[in-house]
């Protein structure tokens, strides 16, 4: 079995510049990952390779350098900023004489620390077991590994077979439990669709400010901190968009470069909220010099979970620290060639631009708006109060005879529902023509 890095454990990180595009990683991001896992980074070893080595991923000379550096700084664990094969991890541990953890293992460890809900713990455990099932041999290398017929099997092989069977059974149990969770989530989505409540999913690269924005919009208290994967468990809240429009907004797990496939599979029920959302709010750290690459990584994960075609608004966050030459300045809204909102520049910390985002979300999920004057008799006090309660009244006038004129601004769909339920018992004077009948 693996041992996870303990809080404050001394770690030496290894970062190699690989010419192969699919193997490239960022050193600063990996340092933040290690610190997020509770490691004390005491040194780094860097180098360049054209292609990974089959045995060690790195060359033999670099292995000796890492061992010498680990001895010098008294490192407890060596963290590789790359995905290692089981045999490469095993060979490196033998040569360096320390525990070795690759990028995938480190991310899994962080997720294990962050999971709080029952569903989140199940998802992380499933991802860990799938990752562990390919690395069981590491735990039994001290036992005999003879191969042959009856009477020639060593105890190591017997133990491995037993562990694989136990792991397989546990994976089946977790998969069955998560299937039930997936069914409950699906029922919730069906209920929201039946009630015509749109769903907005907040996505983005980890540490882009998703949870801060979510808390500011909804008044929730989701944990937010300047660290990678500060929050893991998904949170759904009702969002008041103003003028009678509302939605359910979901805060999802942050994405990252080369997010392990085991995590994507395990979090399928959670990520399905994103795939079936009516709108994605893609939060981007506008002050990050690597924001273009991060946008591409988020899009790659969205493609993987089948959310490519979901409409999207990009939120350029942290506007308060963006230089003017890079797009900083006042909060604003950018539109595409069809006139639809494509980007909103704001600061979730200061709140500048949040009203623009709410208007943009309402515009994208609630459809066209209608405005006009509704004349209510003095006896319709209850109906007047209800219209104020759902926040569709923008102006009010009182006539000499006691009648009230209300200027309404609301989505067409909501207006039609109010007509059907006879909650507009007055004379409607629209600013534009409607295909639906209006009371006169």
PDB file of C-alpha atoms in Angstrom, residues 117-351:
ATOM      1  CA  UNK A 117     -19.027  14.844   1.878  1.00  0.00           C
ATOM      2  CA  UNK A 118     -19.909  11.161   1.698  1.00  0.00           C
ATOM      3  CA  UNK A 119     -20.071  11.341  -2.091  1.00  0.00           C
ATOM      4  CA  UNK A 120     -16.700  13.079  -2.347  1.00  0.00           C
ATOM      5  CA  UNK A 121     -15.010  10.477  -0.150  1.00  0.00           C
ATOM      6  CA  UNK A 122     -16.458   7.665  -2.261  1.00  0.00           C
ATOM      7  CA  UNK A 123     -15.247   9.303  -5.455  1.00  0.00           C
ATOM      8  CA  UNK A 124     -11.727   9.863  -4.165  1.00  0.00           C
ATOM      9  CA  UNK A 125     -11.435   6.352  -2.747  1.00  0.00           C
ATOM     10  CA  UNK A 126     -12.519   4.870  -6.074  1.00  0.00           C
ATOM     11  CA  UNK A 127      -9.919   6.930  -7.946  1.00  0.00           C
ATOM     12  CA  UNK A 128      -7.206   5.953  -5.469  1.00  0.00           C
ATOM     13  CA  UNK A 129      -8.014   2.246  -5.678  1.00  0.00           C
ATOM     14  CA  UNK A 130      -7.966   2.302  -9.476  1.00  0.00           C
ATOM     15  CA  UNK A 131      -4.585   4.011  -9.362  1.00  0.00           C
ATOM     16  CA  UNK A 132      -3.310   1.645  -6.679  1.00  0.00           C
ATOM     17  CA  UNK A 133      -4.410  -1.515  -8.497  1.00  0.00           C
ATOM     18  CA  UNK A 134      -1.616  -1.039 -11.057  1.00  0.00           C
ATOM     19  CA  UNK A 135       1.034  -0.575  -8.346  1.00  0.00           C
ATOM     20  CA  UNK A 136       0.385  -3.406  -5.891  1.00  0.00           C
ATOM     21  CA  UNK A 137       3.677  -5.072  -6.712  1.00  0.00           C
ATOM     22  CA  UNK A 138       5.548  -2.332  -4.837  1.00  0.00           C
ATOM     23  CA  UNK A 139       4.249  -3.487  -1.498  1.00  0.00           C
ATOM     24  CA  UNK A 140       5.421  -7.103  -1.857  1.00  0.00           C
ATOM     25  CA  UNK A 141       8.862  -6.925  -3.480  1.00  0.00           C
ATOM     26  CA  UNK A 142      10.395  -8.306  -0.285  1.00  0.00           C
ATOM     27  CA  UNK A 143       8.529 -11.606  -0.755  1.00  0.00           C
ATOM     28  CA  UNK A 144       9.376 -14.494  -3.028  1.00  0.00           C
ATOM     29  CA  UNK A 145       8.069 -14.044  -6.598  1.00  0.00           C
ATOM     30  CA  UNK A 146       8.634 -17.556  -8.040  1.00  0.00           C
ATOM     31  CA  UNK A 147       6.504 -18.485 -11.033  1.00  0.00           C
ATOM     32  CA  UNK A 148       5.538 -21.939 -12.122  1.00  0.00           C
ATOM     33  CA  UNK A 149       3.046 -24.740 -11.586  1.00  0.00           C
ATOM     34  CA  UNK A 150       1.573 -26.280  -8.474  1.00  0.00           C
ATOM     35  CA  UNK A 151       3.895 -26.023  -5.508  1.00  0.00           C
ATOM     36  CA  UNK A 152       6.111 -23.408  -7.092  1.00  0.00           C
ATOM     37  CA  UNK A 153       4.088 -20.260  -6.410  1.00  0.00           C
ATOM     38  CA  UNK A 154       5.758 -17.942  -3.905  1.00  0.00           C
ATOM     39  CA  UNK A 155       3.945 -16.182  -1.065  1.00  0.00           C
ATOM     40  CA  UNK A 156       4.407 -12.810  -2.784  1.00  0.00           C
ATOM     41  CA  UNK A 157       2.376 -13.885  -5.778  1.00  0.00           C
ATOM     42  CA  UNK A 158      -0.341 -15.361  -3.552  1.00  0.00           C
ATOM     43  CA  UNK A 159      -0.593 -12.131  -1.560  1.00  0.00           C
ATOM     44  CA  UNK A 160      -0.788 -10.062  -4.731  1.00  0.00           C
ATOM     45  CA  UNK A 161      -3.628 -12.191  -6.043  1.00  0.00           C
ATOM     46  CA  UNK A 162      -5.470 -11.789  -2.743  1.00  0.00           C
ATOM     47  CA  UNK A 163      -5.014  -8.022  -2.725  1.00  0.00           C
ATOM     48  CA  UNK A 164      -6.126  -7.698  -6.329  1.00  0.00           C
ATOM     49  CA  UNK A 165      -9.292  -9.652  -5.536  1.00  0.00           C
ATOM     50  CA  UNK A 166     -10.042  -7.519  -2.467  1.00  0.00           C
ATOM     51  CA  UNK A 167      -9.399  -4.345  -4.450  1.00  0.00           C
ATOM     52  CA  UNK A 168     -11.674  -5.531  -7.231  1.00  0.00           C
ATOM     53  CA  UNK A 169     -14.480  -6.238  -4.775  1.00  0.00           C
ATOM     54  CA  UNK A 170     -14.099  -2.840  -3.124  1.00  0.00           C
ATOM     55  CA  UNK A 171     -14.095  -1.071  -6.501  1.00  0.00           C
ATOM     56  CA  UNK A 172     -17.342  -2.852  -7.415  1.00  0.00           C
ATOM     57  CA  UNK A 173     -18.929  -1.732  -4.117  1.00  0.00           C
ATOM     58  CA  UNK A 174     -17.877   1.885  -4.619  1.00  0.00           C
ATOM     59  CA  UNK A 175     -19.049   1.870  -8.230  1.00  0.00           C
ATOM     60  CA  UNK A 176     -22.466   0.577  -7.151  1.00  0.00           C
ATOM     61  CA  UNK A 177     -22.784   3.267  -4.461  1.00  0.00           C
ATOM     62  CA  UNK A 178     -21.799   6.017  -6.869  1.00  0.00           C
ATOM     63  CA  UNK A 179     -24.327   4.717  -9.384  1.00  0.00           C
ATOM     64  CA  UNK A 180     -27.025   5.355  -6.762  1.00  0.00           C
ATOM     65  CA  UNK A 181     -25.649   8.858  -6.214  1.00  0.00           C
ATOM     66  CA  UNK A 182     -25.717   9.411  -9.977  1.00  0.00           C
ATOM     67  CA  UNK A 183     -29.369   8.335 -10.088  1.00  0.00           C
ATOM     68  CA  UNK A 184     -30.295  10.776  -7.301  1.00  0.00           C
ATOM     69  CA  UNK A 185     -28.502  13.609  -9.083  1.00  0.00           C
ATOM     70  CA  UNK A 186     -30.284  12.711 -12.304  1.00  0.00           C
ATOM     71  CA  UNK A 187     -33.638  12.829 -10.523  1.00  0.00           C
ATOM     72  CA  UNK A 188     -32.760  16.277  -9.172  1.00  0.00           C
ATOM     73  CA  UNK A 189     -31.863  17.507 -12.663  1.00  0.00           C
ATOM     74  CA  UNK A 190     -35.117  16.133 -14.054  1.00  0.00           C
ATOM     75  CA  UNK A 191     -37.095  17.900 -11.332  1.00  0.00           C
ATOM     76  CA  UNK A 192     -35.375  21.199 -12.126  1.00  0.00           C
ATOM     77  CA  UNK A 193     -36.073  20.796 -15.829  1.00  0.00           C
ATOM     78  CA  UNK A 194     -39.721  20.012 -15.056  1.00  0.00           C
ATOM     79  CA  UNK A 195     -39.951  23.212 -13.014  1.00  0.00           C
ATOM     80  CA  UNK A 196     -38.168  25.095 -15.801  1.00  0.00           C
ATOM     81  CA  UNK A 197     -35.317  26.172 -13.512  1.00  0.00           C
ATOM     82  CA  UNK A 198     -32.117  26.580 -15.551  1.00  0.00           C
ATOM     83  CA  UNK A 199     -28.801  25.267 -14.223  1.00  0.00           C
ATOM     84  CA  UNK A 200     -25.586  27.280 -14.320  1.00  0.00           C
ATOM     85  CA  UNK A 201     -22.296  25.464 -13.696  1.00  0.00           C
ATOM     86  CA  UNK A 202     -19.179  27.320 -12.549  1.00  0.00           C
ATOM     87  CA  UNK A 203     -16.046  25.800 -14.071  1.00  0.00           C
ATOM     88  CA  UNK A 204     -12.451  26.868 -14.366  1.00  0.00           C
ATOM     89  CA  UNK A 205      -8.816  26.088 -13.769  1.00  0.00           C
ATOM     90  CA  UNK A 206      -8.001  25.464 -10.127  1.00  0.00           C
ATOM     91  CA  UNK A 207      -7.248  28.593  -8.079  1.00  0.00           C
ATOM     92  CA  UNK A 208      -8.938  30.891 -10.616  1.00  0.00           C
ATOM     93  CA  UNK A 209     -11.354  32.241  -7.983  1.00  0.00           C
ATOM     94  CA  UNK A 210     -14.389  30.021  -8.638  1.00  0.00           C
ATOM     95  CA  UNK A 211     -15.396  29.534  -5.014  1.00  0.00           C
ATOM     96  CA  UNK A 212     -14.898  33.217  -4.164  1.00  0.00           C
ATOM     97  CA  UNK A 213     -17.170  34.178  -7.050  1.00  0.00           C
ATOM     98  CA  UNK A 214     -19.704  31.503  -6.058  1.00  0.00           C
ATOM     99  CA  UNK A 215     -19.800  32.780  -2.457  1.00  0.00           C
ATOM    100  CA  UNK A 216     -20.190  36.382  -3.575  1.00  0.00           C
ATOM    101  CA  UNK A 217     -23.053  35.566  -5.941  1.00  0.00           C
ATOM    102  CA  UNK A 218     -25.011  33.293  -3.608  1.00  0.00           C
ATOM    103  CA  UNK A 219     -24.001  34.302  -0.085  1.00  0.00           C
ATOM    104  CA  UNK A 220     -22.801  30.733   0.489  1.00  0.00           C
ATOM    105  CA  UNK A 221     -19.839  29.883   2.691  1.00  0.00           C
ATOM    106  CA  UNK A 222     -17.893  27.485   0.479  1.00  0.00           C
ATOM    107  CA  UNK A 223     -14.275  27.275   1.635  1.00  0.00           C
ATOM    108  CA  UNK A 224     -12.058  29.501  -0.505  1.00  0.00           C
ATOM    109  CA  UNK A 225      -8.290  29.930  -0.212  1.00  0.00           C
ATOM    110  CA  UNK A 226      -5.277  30.778  -2.346  1.00  0.00           C
ATOM    111  CA  UNK A 227      -4.337  27.141  -2.910  1.00  0.00           C
ATOM    112  CA  UNK A 228      -4.948  24.494  -5.531  1.00  0.00           C
ATOM    113  CA  UNK A 229      -8.153  22.442  -5.093  1.00  0.00           C
ATOM    114  CA  UNK A 230      -9.228  24.439  -2.023  1.00  0.00           C
ATOM    115  CA  UNK A 231     -12.720  23.000  -2.462  1.00  0.00           C
ATOM    116  CA  UNK A 232     -13.665  19.597  -3.793  1.00  0.00           C
ATOM    117  CA  UNK A 233     -17.248  18.732  -2.915  1.00  0.00           C
ATOM    118  CA  UNK A 234     -19.832  20.209  -5.308  1.00  0.00           C
ATOM    119  CA  UNK A 235     -22.292  22.776  -3.959  1.00  0.00           C
ATOM    120  CA  UNK A 236     -25.648  23.808  -5.473  1.00  0.00           C
ATOM    121  CA  UNK A 237     -27.444  27.008  -4.544  1.00  0.00           C
ATOM    122  CA  UNK A 238     -30.435  28.927  -5.879  1.00  0.00           C
ATOM    123  CA  UNK A 239     -29.359  32.133  -7.605  1.00  0.00           C
ATOM    124  CA  UNK A 240     -31.645  35.158  -7.845  1.00  0.00           C
ATOM    125  CA  UNK A 241     -30.953  36.809 -11.199  1.00  0.00           C
ATOM    126  CA  UNK A 242     -33.341  39.687 -10.650  1.00  0.00           C
ATOM    127  CA  UNK A 243     -36.536  40.674 -12.524  1.00  0.00           C
ATOM    128  CA  UNK A 244     -38.198  37.391 -11.611  1.00  0.00           C
ATOM    129  CA  UNK A 245     -35.504  35.178 -13.127  1.00  0.00           C
ATOM    130  CA  UNK A 246     -33.680  32.545 -11.099  1.00  0.00           C
ATOM    131  CA  UNK A 247     -31.378  29.604 -11.643  1.00  0.00           C
ATOM    132  CA  UNK A 248     -29.566  26.854  -9.778  1.00  0.00           C
ATOM    133  CA  UNK A 249     -25.820  27.472  -9.753  1.00  0.00           C
ATOM    134  CA  UNK A 250     -23.309  24.679  -9.125  1.00  0.00           C
ATOM    135  CA  UNK A 251     -19.722  25.109  -7.942  1.00  0.00           C
ATOM    136  CA  UNK A 252     -17.602  22.267  -9.343  1.00  0.00           C
ATOM    137  CA  UNK A 253     -14.116  20.933  -8.748  1.00  0.00           C
ATOM    138  CA  UNK A 254     -11.345  22.921 -10.369  1.00  0.00           C
ATOM    139  CA  UNK A 255      -9.571  21.524 -13.406  1.00  0.00           C
ATOM    140  CA  UNK A 256      -5.837  21.232 -13.895  1.00  0.00           C
ATOM    141  CA  UNK A 257      -3.323  20.293 -16.552  1.00  0.00           C
ATOM    142  CA  UNK A 258      -3.373  16.506 -17.141  1.00  0.00           C
ATOM    143  CA  UNK A 259      -6.193  15.856 -14.665  1.00  0.00           C
ATOM    144  CA  UNK A 260      -5.908  12.094 -13.926  1.00  0.00           C
ATOM    145  CA  UNK A 261      -8.363   9.984 -15.888  1.00  0.00           C
ATOM    146  CA  UNK A 262      -9.189   8.036 -12.725  1.00  0.00           C
ATOM    147  CA  UNK A 263     -10.474  11.273 -11.202  1.00  0.00           C
ATOM    148  CA  UNK A 264     -12.501  12.167 -14.277  1.00  0.00           C
ATOM    149  CA  UNK A 265     -14.129   8.726 -14.200  1.00  0.00           C
ATOM    150  CA  UNK A 266     -14.751   8.771 -10.441  1.00  0.00           C
ATOM    151  CA  UNK A 267     -16.247  12.268 -10.504  1.00  0.00           C
ATOM    152  CA  UNK A 268     -18.541  11.461 -13.414  1.00  0.00           C
ATOM    153  CA  UNK A 269     -21.737  12.056 -11.441  1.00  0.00           C
ATOM    154  CA  UNK A 270     -20.452  15.428 -10.241  1.00  0.00           C
ATOM    155  CA  UNK A 271     -19.136  16.508 -13.624  1.00  0.00           C
ATOM    156  CA  UNK A 272     -22.435  15.459 -15.179  1.00  0.00           C
ATOM    157  CA  UNK A 273     -23.893  18.602 -13.596  1.00  0.00           C
ATOM    158  CA  UNK A 274     -21.580  20.496 -15.931  1.00  0.00           C
ATOM    159  CA  UNK A 275     -22.320  18.384 -19.005  1.00  0.00           C
ATOM    160  CA  UNK A 276     -26.102  18.866 -18.599  1.00  0.00           C
ATOM    161  CA  UNK A 277     -26.057  22.517 -17.508  1.00  0.00           C
ATOM    162  CA  UNK A 278     -27.860  25.222 -19.464  1.00  0.00           C
ATOM    163  CA  UNK A 279     -24.889  27.576 -19.173  1.00  0.00           C
ATOM    164  CA  UNK A 280     -21.239  27.377 -18.127  1.00  0.00           C
ATOM    165  CA  UNK A 281     -19.587  30.241 -16.275  1.00  0.00           C
ATOM    166  CA  UNK A 282     -15.917  29.713 -17.096  1.00  0.00           C
ATOM    167  CA  UNK A 283     -13.887  31.576 -14.454  1.00  0.00           C
ATOM    168  CA  UNK A 284     -10.430  32.653 -15.664  1.00  0.00           C
ATOM    169  CA  UNK A 285      -7.616  34.229 -13.672  1.00  0.00           C
ATOM    170  CA  UNK A 286      -7.100  37.250 -15.926  1.00  0.00           C
ATOM    171  CA  UNK A 287      -3.882  38.141 -14.085  1.00  0.00           C
ATOM    172  CA  UNK A 288      -2.235  34.765 -14.752  1.00  0.00           C
ATOM    173  CA  UNK A 289       0.350  34.935 -17.558  1.00  0.00           C
ATOM    174  CA  UNK A 290      -0.544  31.336 -18.463  1.00  0.00           C
ATOM    175  CA  UNK A 291      -4.260  31.991 -18.742  1.00  0.00           C
ATOM    176  CA  UNK A 292      -4.383  30.993 -22.427  1.00  0.00           C
ATOM    177  CA  UNK A 293      -2.941  27.547 -21.666  1.00  0.00           C
ATOM    178  CA  UNK A 294      -5.296  27.167 -18.700  1.00  0.00           C
ATOM    179  CA  UNK A 295      -8.302  27.991 -20.888  1.00  0.00           C
ATOM    180  CA  UNK A 296      -7.181  25.259 -23.281  1.00  0.00           C
ATOM    181  CA  UNK A 297      -6.832  22.759 -20.421  1.00  0.00           C
ATOM    182  CA  UNK A 298     -10.333  23.512 -19.113  1.00  0.00           C
ATOM    183  CA  UNK A 299     -11.724  23.142 -22.614  1.00  0.00           C
ATOM    184  CA  UNK A 300      -9.974  19.784 -22.960  1.00  0.00           C
ATOM    185  CA  UNK A 301     -11.672  18.481 -19.807  1.00  0.00           C
ATOM    186  CA  UNK A 302     -15.034  19.859 -20.981  1.00  0.00           C
ATOM    187  CA  UNK A 303     -14.548  17.968 -24.240  1.00  0.00           C
ATOM    188  CA  UNK A 304     -13.754  14.807 -22.291  1.00  0.00           C
ATOM    189  CA  UNK A 305     -16.972  14.967 -20.222  1.00  0.00           C
ATOM    190  CA  UNK A 306     -19.183  15.870 -23.169  1.00  0.00           C
ATOM    191  CA  UNK A 307     -19.793  19.533 -22.310  1.00  0.00           C
ATOM    192  CA  UNK A 308     -18.374  20.994 -25.518  1.00  0.00           C
ATOM    193  CA  UNK A 309     -21.693  22.295 -26.833  1.00  0.00           C
ATOM    194  CA  UNK A 310     -22.946  23.875 -23.594  1.00  0.00           C
ATOM    195  CA  UNK A 311     -23.183  27.701 -23.970  1.00  0.00           C
ATOM    196  CA  UNK A 312     -20.423  29.486 -22.093  1.00  0.00           C
ATOM    197  CA  UNK A 313     -19.665  32.888 -20.602  1.00  0.00           C
ATOM    198  CA  UNK A 314     -16.027  33.541 -19.790  1.00  0.00           C
ATOM    199  CA  UNK A 315     -15.486  35.504 -16.598  1.00  0.00           C
ATOM    200  CA  UNK A 316     -12.166  37.346 -16.571  1.00  0.00           C
ATOM    201  CA  UNK A 317     -11.667  37.427 -12.798  1.00  0.00           C
ATOM    202  CA  UNK A 318      -9.164  39.301 -10.587  1.00  0.00           C
ATOM    203  CA  UNK A 319      -9.609  42.484 -12.594  1.00  0.00           C
ATOM    204  CA  UNK A 320      -8.328  44.444  -9.573  1.00  0.00           C
ATOM    205  CA  UNK A 321      -4.780  43.130 -10.180  1.00  0.00           C
ATOM    206  CA  UNK A 322      -4.728  43.053 -14.004  1.00  0.00           C
ATOM    207  CA  UNK A 323      -2.451  45.724 -15.594  1.00  0.00           C
ATOM    208  CA  UNK A 324      -4.117  48.165 -17.977  1.00  0.00           C
ATOM    209  CA  UNK A 325      -2.035  46.950 -20.924  1.00  0.00           C
ATOM    210  CA  UNK A 326      -3.347  43.407 -20.380  1.00  0.00           C
ATOM    211  CA  UNK A 327      -7.034  44.272 -20.237  1.00  0.00           C
ATOM    212  CA  UNK A 328      -7.330  45.776 -16.779  1.00  0.00           C
ATOM    213  CA  UNK A 329      -9.409  48.823 -15.921  1.00  0.00           C
ATOM    214  CA  UNK A 330     -13.145  49.126 -15.413  1.00  0.00           C
ATOM    215  CA  UNK A 331     -15.551  46.197 -15.296  1.00  0.00           C
ATOM    216  CA  UNK A 332     -17.130  45.599 -18.677  1.00  0.00           C
ATOM    217  CA  UNK A 333     -18.963  43.156 -20.929  1.00  0.00           C
ATOM    218  CA  UNK A 334     -17.711  41.872 -24.287  1.00  0.00           C
ATOM    219  CA  UNK A 335     -20.142  40.582 -26.904  1.00  0.00           C
ATOM    220  CA  UNK A 336     -19.621  38.340 -29.919  1.00  0.00           C
ATOM    221  CA  UNK A 337     -20.573  39.053 -33.531  1.00  0.00           C
ATOM    222  CA  UNK A 338     -24.149  37.870 -32.803  1.00  0.00           C
ATOM    223  CA  UNK A 339     -24.553  40.348 -29.956  1.00  0.00           C
ATOM    224  CA  UNK A 340     -24.445  37.698 -27.213  1.00  0.00           C
ATOM    225  CA  UNK A 341     -22.398  38.181 -24.049  1.00  0.00           C
ATOM    226  CA  UNK A 342     -19.104  36.327 -24.440  1.00  0.00           C
ATOM    227  CA  UNK A 343     -16.928  37.735 -21.633  1.00  0.00           C
ATOM    228  CA  UNK A 344     -17.431  39.658 -18.410  1.00  0.00           C
ATOM    229  CA  UNK A 345     -14.481  41.426 -16.772  1.00  0.00           C
ATOM    230  CA  UNK A 346     -14.882  41.639 -12.985  1.00  0.00           C
ATOM    231  CA  UNK A 347     -13.330  41.179  -9.559  1.00  0.00           C
ATOM    232  CA  UNK A 348     -14.959  38.645  -7.260  1.00  0.00           C
ATOM    233  CA  UNK A 349     -13.047  40.118  -4.295  1.00  0.00           C
ATOM    234  CA  UNK A 350     -14.148  43.738  -4.709  1.00  0.00           C
ATOM    235  CA  UNK A 351     -17.537  42.954  -6.286  1.00  0.00           C
TER     236      UNK A 351
END
